[in-house]
Amino acid sequence: MDPEALDDAASEVVGRLAPSPTGALHLGNARSFLLAWLSVRSRNGALLCRIEDLDGPRIKPESIQEAIDDLAWLGLDFDGEAQLQSAKLGRYALALEHLKSKGLVYPCTCTRSEIERAQSAPQESLDHGMVYPGTCWGRYESGEQARVESGREPAWRFRLPEDAVVVFQDGMHGRVEIDVARDCGDFVVAKKDGQPAYQLAVVVDDGDSCINEVLRGDDLLSSTSRQVLLYRALGFPEPRWIHVPLVLGADGRRLAKRHGDTRLSQYRRRGIRSAEMLGFLAHSAGLLDEPRDLSAEDLLDFYDLTQVHSRPFTLTTPPW
Ligand code: GLU
């Protein structure tokens, strides 16, 4: 292999699409996936698909196939088979053992109301959860002791380092600095039902798959700071982060059911063509001056991250 080819191989971009089958994909999901696809495919990179199906009762099995069909309809192809997180529980358990062996996690038996009561003035975290005050830190010697003494199954929390201010570079947001202690405190990596928390699963998956570019909605910016800590703890190199703005409803809130039916499957059934959909999404993101019919492949020529609007797109009227 000549040195240039070797260089190319070493720097191949590897991205991923990570739909959550908690409902059907809507316009907002499609827009982020389109941008993730364009970013990788415009540089001939590899793109994997991972279905994030760990969210217990919220998972709708029929949404798994529907998400795959929606992506295929849009022409957003990926390499290999879609991987299910539910098939990797053993791997997440191993990662948790690794964190335990390094003393980086501890068992926690607090209930939500106990956490609320433990704080004289409950602090609301950036992502509107509670800031965990560290009640169970140092309280139990082991998970077993936590179980026996409390009569409850413990969750496992990641103990923040002394300095929990995480700084990372983001392709859209530039330098991002988040104080994880103020944001959420020691955070859950394994839930009391034994399932890994999103933060752990996503880092293990991206790390194992050598993902070096994560492009997703910027509602996950605050999660990224927690994930950076887990990347370090698990010894994975950090990917390049790109957090793109969301699609909002007319009320300024994140696109959801209350804004009407914006499911891709609904447009598909109504005979909207994917080229119309893609042209609309690319225009909304700033890649086209006018919406026009183009395939995902055609849009590769128009992709330029510096042109992507840094402000969210507000959907005031349904496009069709
Ligand atoms: N599954 C998440 C979603 O559909 C994305 C998670 C991620 O990209 O890390 O919003």
Tab-separated table of C-alpha atoms in Angstrom, residues 105-110 114 132 135-152 154-156:
chain	number	residue	atom	x	y	z
A	105	VAL	CA	-18.776	3.729	40.307
A	106	TYR	CA	-20.724	3.114	43.491
A	107	PRO	CA	-24.078	1.550	44.363
A	108	CYS	CA	-26.946	3.926	45.044
A	109	THR	CA	-30.258	2.982	46.653
A	110	CYS	CA	-31.838	6.454	46.709
A	114	GLU	CA	-35.265	10.805	48.658
A	132	TYR	CA	-27.573	14.099	42.694
A	135	THR	CA	-25.812	10.641	49.328
A	136	CYS	CA	-24.701	7.055	48.666
A	137	TRP	CA	-21.057	7.840	48.007
A	138	GLY	CA	-19.056	5.862	50.592
A	139	ARG	CA	-22.242	4.469	52.143
A	140	TYR	CA	-21.855	0.839	51.074
A	141	GLU	CA	-18.837	-1.435	50.625
A	142	SER	CA	-20.421	-3.346	47.769
A	143	GLY	CA	-23.552	-3.839	45.694
A	144	GLU	CA	-24.406	-6.820	47.866
A	145	GLN	CA	-24.211	-4.761	51.051
A	146	ALA	CA	-26.372	-2.065	49.461
A	147	ARG	CA	-28.963	-4.710	48.556
A	148	VAL	CA	-29.014	-6.306	52.006
A	149	GLU	CA	-29.047	-3.078	54.037
A	150	SER	CA	-31.600	-1.220	51.972
A	151	GLY	CA	-33.724	-4.123	50.801
A	152	ARG	CA	-33.546	-2.549	47.351
A	154	PRO	CA	-29.045	-0.645	43.734
A	155	ALA	CA	-28.391	1.510	40.699
A	156	TRP	CA	-24.729	2.328	39.945
